[in-house]
mmCIF file of C-alpha atoms and ligand atoms in Angstrom:
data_model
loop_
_atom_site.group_PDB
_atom_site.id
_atom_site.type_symbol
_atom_site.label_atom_id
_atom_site.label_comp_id
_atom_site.label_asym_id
_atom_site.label_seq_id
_atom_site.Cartn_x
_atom_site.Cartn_y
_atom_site.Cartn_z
ATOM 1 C CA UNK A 252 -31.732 24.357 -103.699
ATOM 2 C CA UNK A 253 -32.780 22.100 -101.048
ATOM 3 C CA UNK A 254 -29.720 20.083 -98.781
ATOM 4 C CA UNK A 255 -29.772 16.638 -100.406
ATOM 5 C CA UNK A 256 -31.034 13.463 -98.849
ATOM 6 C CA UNK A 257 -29.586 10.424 -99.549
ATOM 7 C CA UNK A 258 -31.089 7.065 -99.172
ATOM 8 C CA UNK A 259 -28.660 4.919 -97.226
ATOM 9 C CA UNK A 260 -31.261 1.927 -97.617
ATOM 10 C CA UNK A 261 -29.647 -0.498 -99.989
ATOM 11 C CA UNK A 262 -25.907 -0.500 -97.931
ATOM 12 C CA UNK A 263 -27.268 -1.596 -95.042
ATOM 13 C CA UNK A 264 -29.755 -4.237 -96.826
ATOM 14 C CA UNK A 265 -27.073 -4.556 -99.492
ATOM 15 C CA UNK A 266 -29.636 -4.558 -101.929
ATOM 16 C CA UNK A 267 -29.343 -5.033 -105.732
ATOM 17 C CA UNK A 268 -26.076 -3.250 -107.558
ATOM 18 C CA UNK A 269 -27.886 -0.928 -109.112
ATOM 19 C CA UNK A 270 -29.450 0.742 -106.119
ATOM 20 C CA UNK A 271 -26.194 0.463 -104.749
ATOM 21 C CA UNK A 272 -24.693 2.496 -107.838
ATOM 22 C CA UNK A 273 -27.351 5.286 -107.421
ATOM 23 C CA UNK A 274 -27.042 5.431 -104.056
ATOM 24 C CA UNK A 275 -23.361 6.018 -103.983
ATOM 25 C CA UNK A 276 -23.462 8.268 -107.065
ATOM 26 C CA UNK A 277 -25.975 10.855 -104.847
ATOM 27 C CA UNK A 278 -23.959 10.747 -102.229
ATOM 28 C CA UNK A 279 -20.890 11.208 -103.892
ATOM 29 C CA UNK A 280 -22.647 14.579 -105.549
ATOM 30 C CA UNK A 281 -24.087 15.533 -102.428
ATOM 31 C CA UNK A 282 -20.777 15.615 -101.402
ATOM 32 C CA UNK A 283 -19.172 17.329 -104.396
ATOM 33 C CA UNK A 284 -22.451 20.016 -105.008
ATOM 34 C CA UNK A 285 -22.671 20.849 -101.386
ATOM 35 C CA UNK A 286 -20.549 18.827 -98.794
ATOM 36 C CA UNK A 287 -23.069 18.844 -96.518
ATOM 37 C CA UNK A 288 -26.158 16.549 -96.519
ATOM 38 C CA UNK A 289 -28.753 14.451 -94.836
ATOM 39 C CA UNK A 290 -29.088 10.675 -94.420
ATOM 40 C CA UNK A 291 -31.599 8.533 -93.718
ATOM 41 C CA UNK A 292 -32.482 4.648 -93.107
ATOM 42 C CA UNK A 293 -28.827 5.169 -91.743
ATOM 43 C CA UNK A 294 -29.185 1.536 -89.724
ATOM 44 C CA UNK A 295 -28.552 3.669 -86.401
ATOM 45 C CA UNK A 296 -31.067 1.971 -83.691
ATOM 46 C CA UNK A 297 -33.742 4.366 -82.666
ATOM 47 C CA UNK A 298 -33.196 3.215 -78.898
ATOM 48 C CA UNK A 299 -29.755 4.176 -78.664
ATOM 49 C CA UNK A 300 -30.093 7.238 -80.228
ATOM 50 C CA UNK A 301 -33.150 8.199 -77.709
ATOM 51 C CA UNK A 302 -31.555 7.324 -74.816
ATOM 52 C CA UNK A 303 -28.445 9.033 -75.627
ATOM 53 C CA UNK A 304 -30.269 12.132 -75.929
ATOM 54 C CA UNK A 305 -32.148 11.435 -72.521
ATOM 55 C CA UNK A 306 -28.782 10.542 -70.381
ATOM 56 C CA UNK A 307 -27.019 13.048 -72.079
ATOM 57 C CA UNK A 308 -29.525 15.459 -70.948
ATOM 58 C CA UNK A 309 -29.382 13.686 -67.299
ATOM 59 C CA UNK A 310 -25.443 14.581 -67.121
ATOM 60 C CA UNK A 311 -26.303 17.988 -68.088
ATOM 61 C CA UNK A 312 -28.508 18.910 -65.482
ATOM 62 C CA UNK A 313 -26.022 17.802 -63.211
ATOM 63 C CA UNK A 314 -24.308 20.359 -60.611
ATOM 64 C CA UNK A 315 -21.039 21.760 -61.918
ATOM 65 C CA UNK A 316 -19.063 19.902 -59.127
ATOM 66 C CA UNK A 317 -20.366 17.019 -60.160
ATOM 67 C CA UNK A 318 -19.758 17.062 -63.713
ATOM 68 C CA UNK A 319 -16.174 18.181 -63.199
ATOM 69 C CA UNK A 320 -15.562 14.795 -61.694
ATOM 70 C CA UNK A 321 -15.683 13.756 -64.907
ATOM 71 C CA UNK A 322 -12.831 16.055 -66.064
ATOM 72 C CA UNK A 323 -10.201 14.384 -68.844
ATOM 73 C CA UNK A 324 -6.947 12.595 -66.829
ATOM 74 C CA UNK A 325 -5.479 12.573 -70.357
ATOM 75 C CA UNK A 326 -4.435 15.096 -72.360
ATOM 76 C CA UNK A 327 -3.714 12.870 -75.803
ATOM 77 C CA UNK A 328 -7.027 11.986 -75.898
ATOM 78 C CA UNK A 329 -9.109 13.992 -73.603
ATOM 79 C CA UNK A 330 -11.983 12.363 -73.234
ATOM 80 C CA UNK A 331 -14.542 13.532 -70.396
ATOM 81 C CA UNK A 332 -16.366 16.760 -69.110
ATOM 82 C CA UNK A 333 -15.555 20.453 -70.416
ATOM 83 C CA UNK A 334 -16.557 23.844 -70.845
ATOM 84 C CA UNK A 335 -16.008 26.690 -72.982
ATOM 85 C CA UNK A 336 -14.739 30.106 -71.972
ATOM 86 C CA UNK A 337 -14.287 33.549 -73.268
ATOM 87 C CA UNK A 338 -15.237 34.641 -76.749
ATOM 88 C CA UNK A 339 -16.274 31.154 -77.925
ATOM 89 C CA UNK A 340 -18.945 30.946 -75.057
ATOM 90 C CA UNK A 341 -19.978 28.939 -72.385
ATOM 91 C CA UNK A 342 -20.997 25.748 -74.536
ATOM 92 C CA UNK A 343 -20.563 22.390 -72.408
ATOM 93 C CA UNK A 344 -19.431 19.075 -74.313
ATOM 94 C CA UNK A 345 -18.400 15.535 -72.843
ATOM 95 C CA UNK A 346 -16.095 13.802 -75.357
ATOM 96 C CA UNK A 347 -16.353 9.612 -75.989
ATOM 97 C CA UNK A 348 -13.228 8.132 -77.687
ATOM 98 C CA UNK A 349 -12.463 4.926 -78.611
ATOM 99 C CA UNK A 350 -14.651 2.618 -76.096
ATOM 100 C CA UNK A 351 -11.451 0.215 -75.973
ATOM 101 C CA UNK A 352 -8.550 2.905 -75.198
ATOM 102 C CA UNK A 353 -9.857 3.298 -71.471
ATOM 103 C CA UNK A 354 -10.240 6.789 -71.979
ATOM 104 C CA UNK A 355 -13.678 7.307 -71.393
ATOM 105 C CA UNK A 356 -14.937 8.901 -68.027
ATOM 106 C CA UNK A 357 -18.608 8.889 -67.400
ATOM 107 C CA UNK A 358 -20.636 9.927 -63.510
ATOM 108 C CA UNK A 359 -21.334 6.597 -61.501
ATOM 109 C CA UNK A 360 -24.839 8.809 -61.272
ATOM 110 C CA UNK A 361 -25.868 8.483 -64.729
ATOM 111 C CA UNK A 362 -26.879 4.725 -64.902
ATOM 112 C CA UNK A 363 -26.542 3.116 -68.307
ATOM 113 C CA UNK A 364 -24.656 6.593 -69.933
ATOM 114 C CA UNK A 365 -21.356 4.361 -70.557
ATOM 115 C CA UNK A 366 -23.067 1.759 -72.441
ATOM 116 C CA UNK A 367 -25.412 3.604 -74.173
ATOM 117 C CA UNK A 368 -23.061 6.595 -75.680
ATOM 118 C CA UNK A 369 -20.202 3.810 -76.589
ATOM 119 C CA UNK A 370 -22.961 1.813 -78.087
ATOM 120 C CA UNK A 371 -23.289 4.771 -80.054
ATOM 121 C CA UNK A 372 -20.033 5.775 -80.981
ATOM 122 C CA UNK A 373 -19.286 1.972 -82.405
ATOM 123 C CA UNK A 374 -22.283 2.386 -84.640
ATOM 124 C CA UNK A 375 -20.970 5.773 -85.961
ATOM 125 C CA UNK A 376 -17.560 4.524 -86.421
ATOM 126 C CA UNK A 377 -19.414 1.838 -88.567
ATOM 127 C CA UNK A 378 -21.665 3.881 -90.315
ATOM 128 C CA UNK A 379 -18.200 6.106 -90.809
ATOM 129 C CA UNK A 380 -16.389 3.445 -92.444
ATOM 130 C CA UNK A 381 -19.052 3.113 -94.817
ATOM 131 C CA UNK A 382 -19.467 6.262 -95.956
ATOM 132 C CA UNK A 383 -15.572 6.105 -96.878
ATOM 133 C CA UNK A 384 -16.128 3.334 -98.902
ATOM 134 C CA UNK A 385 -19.369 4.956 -100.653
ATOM 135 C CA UNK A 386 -16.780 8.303 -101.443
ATOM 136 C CA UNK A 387 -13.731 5.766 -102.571
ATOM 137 C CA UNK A 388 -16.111 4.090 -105.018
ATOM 138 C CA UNK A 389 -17.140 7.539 -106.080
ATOM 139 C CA UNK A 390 -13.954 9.199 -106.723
ATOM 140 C CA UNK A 391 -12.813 5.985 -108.493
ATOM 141 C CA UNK A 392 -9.883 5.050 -105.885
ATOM 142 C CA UNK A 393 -8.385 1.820 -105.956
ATOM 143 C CA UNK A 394 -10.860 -0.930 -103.693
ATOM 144 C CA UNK A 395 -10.497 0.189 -100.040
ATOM 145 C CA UNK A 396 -7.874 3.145 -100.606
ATOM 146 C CA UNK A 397 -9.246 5.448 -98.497
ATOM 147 C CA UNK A 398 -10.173 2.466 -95.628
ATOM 148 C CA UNK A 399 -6.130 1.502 -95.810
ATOM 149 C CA UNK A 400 -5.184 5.066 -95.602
ATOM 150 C CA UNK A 401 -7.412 5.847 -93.001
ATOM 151 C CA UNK A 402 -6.596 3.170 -91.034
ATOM 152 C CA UNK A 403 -5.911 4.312 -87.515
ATOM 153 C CA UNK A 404 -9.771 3.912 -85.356
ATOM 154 C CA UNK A 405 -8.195 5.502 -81.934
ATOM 155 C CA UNK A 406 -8.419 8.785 -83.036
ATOM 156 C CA UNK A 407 -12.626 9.287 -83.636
ATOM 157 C CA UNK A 408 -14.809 11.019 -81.384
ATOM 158 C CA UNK A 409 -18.003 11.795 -80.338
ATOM 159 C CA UNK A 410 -18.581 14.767 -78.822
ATOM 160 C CA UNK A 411 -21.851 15.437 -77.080
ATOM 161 C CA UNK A 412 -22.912 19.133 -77.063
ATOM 162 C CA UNK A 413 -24.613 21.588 -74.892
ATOM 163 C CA UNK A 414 -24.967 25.008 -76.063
ATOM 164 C CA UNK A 415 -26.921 27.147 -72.994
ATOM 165 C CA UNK A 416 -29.729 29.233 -74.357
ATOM 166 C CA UNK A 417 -29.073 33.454 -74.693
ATOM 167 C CA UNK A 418 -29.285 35.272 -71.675
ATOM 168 C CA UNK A 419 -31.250 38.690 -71.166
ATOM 169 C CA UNK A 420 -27.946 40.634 -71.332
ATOM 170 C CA UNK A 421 -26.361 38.858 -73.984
ATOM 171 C CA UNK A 422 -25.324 40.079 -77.313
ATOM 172 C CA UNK A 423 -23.681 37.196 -78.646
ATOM 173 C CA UNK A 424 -25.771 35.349 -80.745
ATOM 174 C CA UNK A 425 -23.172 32.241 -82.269
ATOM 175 C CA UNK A 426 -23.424 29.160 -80.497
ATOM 176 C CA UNK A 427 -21.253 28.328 -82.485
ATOM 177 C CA UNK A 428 -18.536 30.154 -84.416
ATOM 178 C CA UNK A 429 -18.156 28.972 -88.434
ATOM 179 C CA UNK A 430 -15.382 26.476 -88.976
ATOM 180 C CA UNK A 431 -14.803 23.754 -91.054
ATOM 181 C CA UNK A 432 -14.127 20.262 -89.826
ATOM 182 C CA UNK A 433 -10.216 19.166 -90.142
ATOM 183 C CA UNK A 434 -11.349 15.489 -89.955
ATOM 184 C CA UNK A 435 -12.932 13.170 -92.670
ATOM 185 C CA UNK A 436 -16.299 13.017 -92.224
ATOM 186 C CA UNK A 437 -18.888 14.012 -88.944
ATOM 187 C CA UNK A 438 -21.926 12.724 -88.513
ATOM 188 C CA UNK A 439 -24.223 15.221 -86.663
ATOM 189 C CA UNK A 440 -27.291 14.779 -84.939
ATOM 190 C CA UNK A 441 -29.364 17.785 -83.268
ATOM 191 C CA UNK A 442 -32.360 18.573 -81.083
ATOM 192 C CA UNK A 443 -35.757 20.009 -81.813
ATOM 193 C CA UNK A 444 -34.103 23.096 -81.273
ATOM 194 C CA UNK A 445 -32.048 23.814 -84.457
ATOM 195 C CA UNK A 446 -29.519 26.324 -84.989
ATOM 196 C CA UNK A 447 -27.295 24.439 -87.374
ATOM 197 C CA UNK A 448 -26.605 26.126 -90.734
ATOM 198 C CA UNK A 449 -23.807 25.799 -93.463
ATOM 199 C CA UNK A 450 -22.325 27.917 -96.318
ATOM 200 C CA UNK A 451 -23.291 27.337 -99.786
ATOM 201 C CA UNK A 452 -22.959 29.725 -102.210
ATOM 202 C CA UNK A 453 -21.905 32.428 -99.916
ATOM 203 C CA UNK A 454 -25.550 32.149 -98.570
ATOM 204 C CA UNK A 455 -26.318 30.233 -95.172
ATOM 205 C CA UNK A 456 -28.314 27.401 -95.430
ATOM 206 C CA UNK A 457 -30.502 26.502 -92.587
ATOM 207 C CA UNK A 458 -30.461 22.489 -91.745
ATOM 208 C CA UNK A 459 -33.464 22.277 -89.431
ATOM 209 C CA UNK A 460 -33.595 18.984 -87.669
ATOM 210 C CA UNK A 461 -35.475 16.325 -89.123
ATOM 211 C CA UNK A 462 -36.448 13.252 -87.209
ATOM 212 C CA UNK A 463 -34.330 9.916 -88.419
ATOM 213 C CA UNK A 464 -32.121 11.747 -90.346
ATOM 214 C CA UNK A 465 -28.515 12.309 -89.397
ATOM 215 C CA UNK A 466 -26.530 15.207 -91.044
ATOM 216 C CA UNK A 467 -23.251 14.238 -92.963
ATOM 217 C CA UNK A 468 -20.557 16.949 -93.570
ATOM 218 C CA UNK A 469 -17.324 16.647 -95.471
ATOM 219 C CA UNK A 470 -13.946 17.465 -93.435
ATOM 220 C CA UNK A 471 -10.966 19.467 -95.048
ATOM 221 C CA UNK A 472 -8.771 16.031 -94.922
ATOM 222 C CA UNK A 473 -11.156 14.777 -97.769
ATOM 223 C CA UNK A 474 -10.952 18.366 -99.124
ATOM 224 C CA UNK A 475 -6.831 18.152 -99.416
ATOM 225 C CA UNK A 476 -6.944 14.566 -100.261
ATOM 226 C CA UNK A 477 -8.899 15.639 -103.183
ATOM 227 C CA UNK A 478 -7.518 19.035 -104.165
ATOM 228 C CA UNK A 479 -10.617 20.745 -103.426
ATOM 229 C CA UNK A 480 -12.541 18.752 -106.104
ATOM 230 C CA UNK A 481 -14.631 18.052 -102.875
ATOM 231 C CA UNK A 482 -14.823 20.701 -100.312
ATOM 232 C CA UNK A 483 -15.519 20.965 -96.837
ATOM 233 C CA UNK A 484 -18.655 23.148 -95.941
ATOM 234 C CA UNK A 485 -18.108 25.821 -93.389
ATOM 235 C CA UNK A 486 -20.793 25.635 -91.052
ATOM 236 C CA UNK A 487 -21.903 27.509 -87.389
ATOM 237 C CA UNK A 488 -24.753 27.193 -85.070
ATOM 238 C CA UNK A 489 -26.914 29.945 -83.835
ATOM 239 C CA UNK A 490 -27.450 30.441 -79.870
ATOM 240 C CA UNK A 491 -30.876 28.830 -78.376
ATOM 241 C CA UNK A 492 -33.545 31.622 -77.501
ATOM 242 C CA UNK A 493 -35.454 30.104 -74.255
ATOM 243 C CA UNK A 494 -34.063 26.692 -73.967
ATOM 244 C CA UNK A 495 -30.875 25.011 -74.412
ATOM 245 C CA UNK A 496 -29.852 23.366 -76.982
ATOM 246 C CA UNK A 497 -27.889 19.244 -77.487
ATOM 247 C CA UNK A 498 -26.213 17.798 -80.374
ATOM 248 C CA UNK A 499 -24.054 14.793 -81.095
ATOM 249 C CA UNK A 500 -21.134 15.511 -83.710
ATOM 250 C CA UNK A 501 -19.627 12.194 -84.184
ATOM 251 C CA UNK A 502 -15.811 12.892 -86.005
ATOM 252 C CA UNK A 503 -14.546 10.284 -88.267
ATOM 253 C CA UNK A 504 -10.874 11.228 -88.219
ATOM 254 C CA UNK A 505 -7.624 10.503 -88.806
ATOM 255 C CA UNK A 506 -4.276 9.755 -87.552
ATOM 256 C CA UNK A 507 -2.047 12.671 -86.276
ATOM 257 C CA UNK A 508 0.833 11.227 -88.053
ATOM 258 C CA UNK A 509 -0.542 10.652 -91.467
ATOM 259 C CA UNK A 510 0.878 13.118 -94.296
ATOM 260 C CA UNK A 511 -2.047 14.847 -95.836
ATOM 261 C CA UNK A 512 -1.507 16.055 -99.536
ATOM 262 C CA UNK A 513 -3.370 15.865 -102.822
ATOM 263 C CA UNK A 514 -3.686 12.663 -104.307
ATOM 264 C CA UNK A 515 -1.611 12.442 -107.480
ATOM 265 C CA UNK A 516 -5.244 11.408 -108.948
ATOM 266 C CA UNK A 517 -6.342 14.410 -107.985
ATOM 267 C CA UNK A 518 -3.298 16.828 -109.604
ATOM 268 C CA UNK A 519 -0.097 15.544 -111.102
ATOM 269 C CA UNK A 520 -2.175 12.967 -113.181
ATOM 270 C CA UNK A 521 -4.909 15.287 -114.607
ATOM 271 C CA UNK A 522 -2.311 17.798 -115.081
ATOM 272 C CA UNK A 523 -3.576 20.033 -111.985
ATOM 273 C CA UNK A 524 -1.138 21.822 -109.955
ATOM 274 C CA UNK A 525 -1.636 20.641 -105.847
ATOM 275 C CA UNK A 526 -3.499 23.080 -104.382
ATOM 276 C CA UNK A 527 -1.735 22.428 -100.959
ATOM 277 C CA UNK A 528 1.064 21.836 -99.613
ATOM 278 C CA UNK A 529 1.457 18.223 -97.685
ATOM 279 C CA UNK A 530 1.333 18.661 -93.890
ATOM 280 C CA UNK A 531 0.868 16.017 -90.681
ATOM 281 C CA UNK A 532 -2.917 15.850 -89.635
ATOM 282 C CA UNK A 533 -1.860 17.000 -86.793
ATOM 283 C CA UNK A 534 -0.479 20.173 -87.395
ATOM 284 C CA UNK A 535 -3.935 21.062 -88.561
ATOM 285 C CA UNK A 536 -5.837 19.707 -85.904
ATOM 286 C CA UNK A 537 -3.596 20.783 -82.586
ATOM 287 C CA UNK A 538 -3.697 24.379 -84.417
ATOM 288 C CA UNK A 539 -6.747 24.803 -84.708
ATOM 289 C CA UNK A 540 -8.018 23.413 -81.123
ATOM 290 C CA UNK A 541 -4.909 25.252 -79.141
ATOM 291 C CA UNK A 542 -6.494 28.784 -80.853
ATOM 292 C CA UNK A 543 -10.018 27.124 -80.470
ATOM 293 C CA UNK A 544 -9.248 26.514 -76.778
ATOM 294 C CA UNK A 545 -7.733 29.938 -75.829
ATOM 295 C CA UNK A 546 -9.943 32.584 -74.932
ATOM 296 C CA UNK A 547 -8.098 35.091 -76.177
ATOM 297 C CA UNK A 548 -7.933 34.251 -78.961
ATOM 298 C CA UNK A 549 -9.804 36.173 -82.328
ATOM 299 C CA UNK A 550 -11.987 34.139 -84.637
ATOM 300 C CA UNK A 551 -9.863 35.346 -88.029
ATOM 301 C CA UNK A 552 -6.929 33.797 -86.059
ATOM 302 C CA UNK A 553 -8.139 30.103 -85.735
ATOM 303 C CA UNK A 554 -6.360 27.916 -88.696
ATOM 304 C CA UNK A 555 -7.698 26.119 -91.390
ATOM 305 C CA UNK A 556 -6.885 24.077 -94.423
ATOM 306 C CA UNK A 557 -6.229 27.865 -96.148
ATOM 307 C CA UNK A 558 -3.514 27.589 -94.080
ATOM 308 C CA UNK A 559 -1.629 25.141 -96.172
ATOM 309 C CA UNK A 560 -2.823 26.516 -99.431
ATOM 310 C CA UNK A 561 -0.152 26.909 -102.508
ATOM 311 C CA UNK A 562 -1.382 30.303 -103.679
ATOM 312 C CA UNK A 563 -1.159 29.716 -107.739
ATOM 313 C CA UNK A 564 1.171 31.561 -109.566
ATOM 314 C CA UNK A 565 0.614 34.831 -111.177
HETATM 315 O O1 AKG B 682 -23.767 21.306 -82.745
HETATM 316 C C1 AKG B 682 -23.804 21.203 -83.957
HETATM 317 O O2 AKG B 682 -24.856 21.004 -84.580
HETATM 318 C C2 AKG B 682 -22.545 21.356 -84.775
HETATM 319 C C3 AKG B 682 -21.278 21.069 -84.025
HETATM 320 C C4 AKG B 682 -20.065 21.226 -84.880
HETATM 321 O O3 AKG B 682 -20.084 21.818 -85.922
HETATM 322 C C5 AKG B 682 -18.790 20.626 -84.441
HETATM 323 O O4 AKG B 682 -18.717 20.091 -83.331
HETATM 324 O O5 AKG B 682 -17.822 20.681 -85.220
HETATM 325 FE FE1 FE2 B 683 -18.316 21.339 -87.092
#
């Protein structure tokens, strides 16, 4: 079974109803069959998404001194320059928040990088609110329930990606370990260089990239929210033979203080037990990036949304 593709044409034309009702009704069952799918005539300008990839690549090939200049100064929302270590690898990532937070730190060196990358965060956040809307429409929610829920903007990111290609002597071949996302929704866009696969099935599905597309995968927040009528894809990135390898994963998130539980739509009211216990976002997320962040620590030991899980009764 191929990923699904879903035609994002008629939202951003707003086009007649019923191409609006088909659209959100694949997307909705892209979401639901596979939680992971591709998008296209997504309304993201081809210019900004070129030239991110070209001054993202430009900061990259910077000298380490240099790029630690650009290291976070805060540590609620780190935006800025970093590096993994230890068992999770050497991958490099700069992080974009919220252009209007002052968080962001970009090199002086890198002409244009500021505008470009908050350029395209704002159009992600966009696109990211209406993708919401498409999935409240499809699970039947009240008008704008999940938009008045979700309500809190300073918490996205984008974080641009470098994953450095396998060297002679290397044995580890994950660029990128499997996880789910905690958040909502991310929005990824990749390379020619691919890599990027999800679970489906207990197979892994290959997602090579495809020019104008943009890859959609559902967080566990949507998978809670809906007692795992949705669920999030678990999903991991092979290492770059020969050349390294750049992606943009743009995080629609959430607040840290907003109580995550099954929707009573979703359980009481259909007569389903909750499949999970309620918990603050943020108990998820700070989990899972303090183990994420530690290189000592062991891949079965990083968190996730199992973490929280009522195990039914016998
Ligand atoms: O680099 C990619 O294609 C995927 C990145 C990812 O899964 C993540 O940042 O959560
Ligand atoms: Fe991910």
């Amino acid at each position: 079974m191929a990923t699904p593709i879903v035609d994002l044409a008629s939202l951003i034309t707003r086009s007649g109803e019923e191409d609006t009702k088909k659209m959100v009704n694949d997307f909705g069952k892209a979401c639901l069959e596979f939680g992971f799918l591709r998008i296209i005539n997504h309304g993201l300008p081809d210019e900004v998404i070129n030239d991110s990839w070209e001054l993202t690549r430009q900061f990259f090939d910077r000298s380490t001194d240099e790029k630690l200049e650009c290291k976070p100064v805060s540590t609620v929302l780190p935006a800025g320059y970093g590096k993994m270590h230890g068992s999770f690898g050497s991958n490099e990532w700069l992080m974009v928040c919220q252009p209007d937070l002052g968080f962001n730190i970009f090199p002086l060196s890198v002409p244009n990088i500021r505008e470009t990358l908050e350029e395209l965060f704002l159009h992600l956040q966009k696109l990211g609110a209406m993708v919401e809307n498409m999935m409240n429409e499809y699970l039947g929610l009240p008008t704008n329930f999940l938009n008045q829920f979700n309500d809190d903007r300073s918490k996205d990111v984008l974080m641009c990606w470098r994953y450095p290609p396998v060297a002679a002597d290397d044995t580890n071949m994950i660029g990128r370990e499997e996880h789910q996302d905690t958040n909502c929704f991310t929005f990824l866009l990749q390379d020619d260089v691919g890599g990027l696969e999800y679970e489906k099935d207990g197979s892994w599905i290959p997602v090579p990239p495809v020019e104008g597309s943009l890859v959609v995968n559902v967080g566990s927040t949507i998978q809670a929210l809906t007692n795992k009528k949705m669920v999030a894809a678990r999903h991991r990135v092979g290492r770059p033979k020969g050349r390294s390898r750049q992606s943009f994963a743009f995080f629609y998130n959430i607040g840290g203080e907003k109580w995550i539980e099954p929707l009573p739509k979703f359980a009481e009211e259909i007569g389903e037990a909750p499949k999970y216990k309620g918990f603050y976002y943020k108990e998820l997320l700070q989990a899972r990036l303090k183990k994420e962040r530690n290189p000592l620590t062991l891949r079965e030991e990083v968190l996730d949304l199992e973490h929280f899980a009522i195990s039914p009764v016998e």
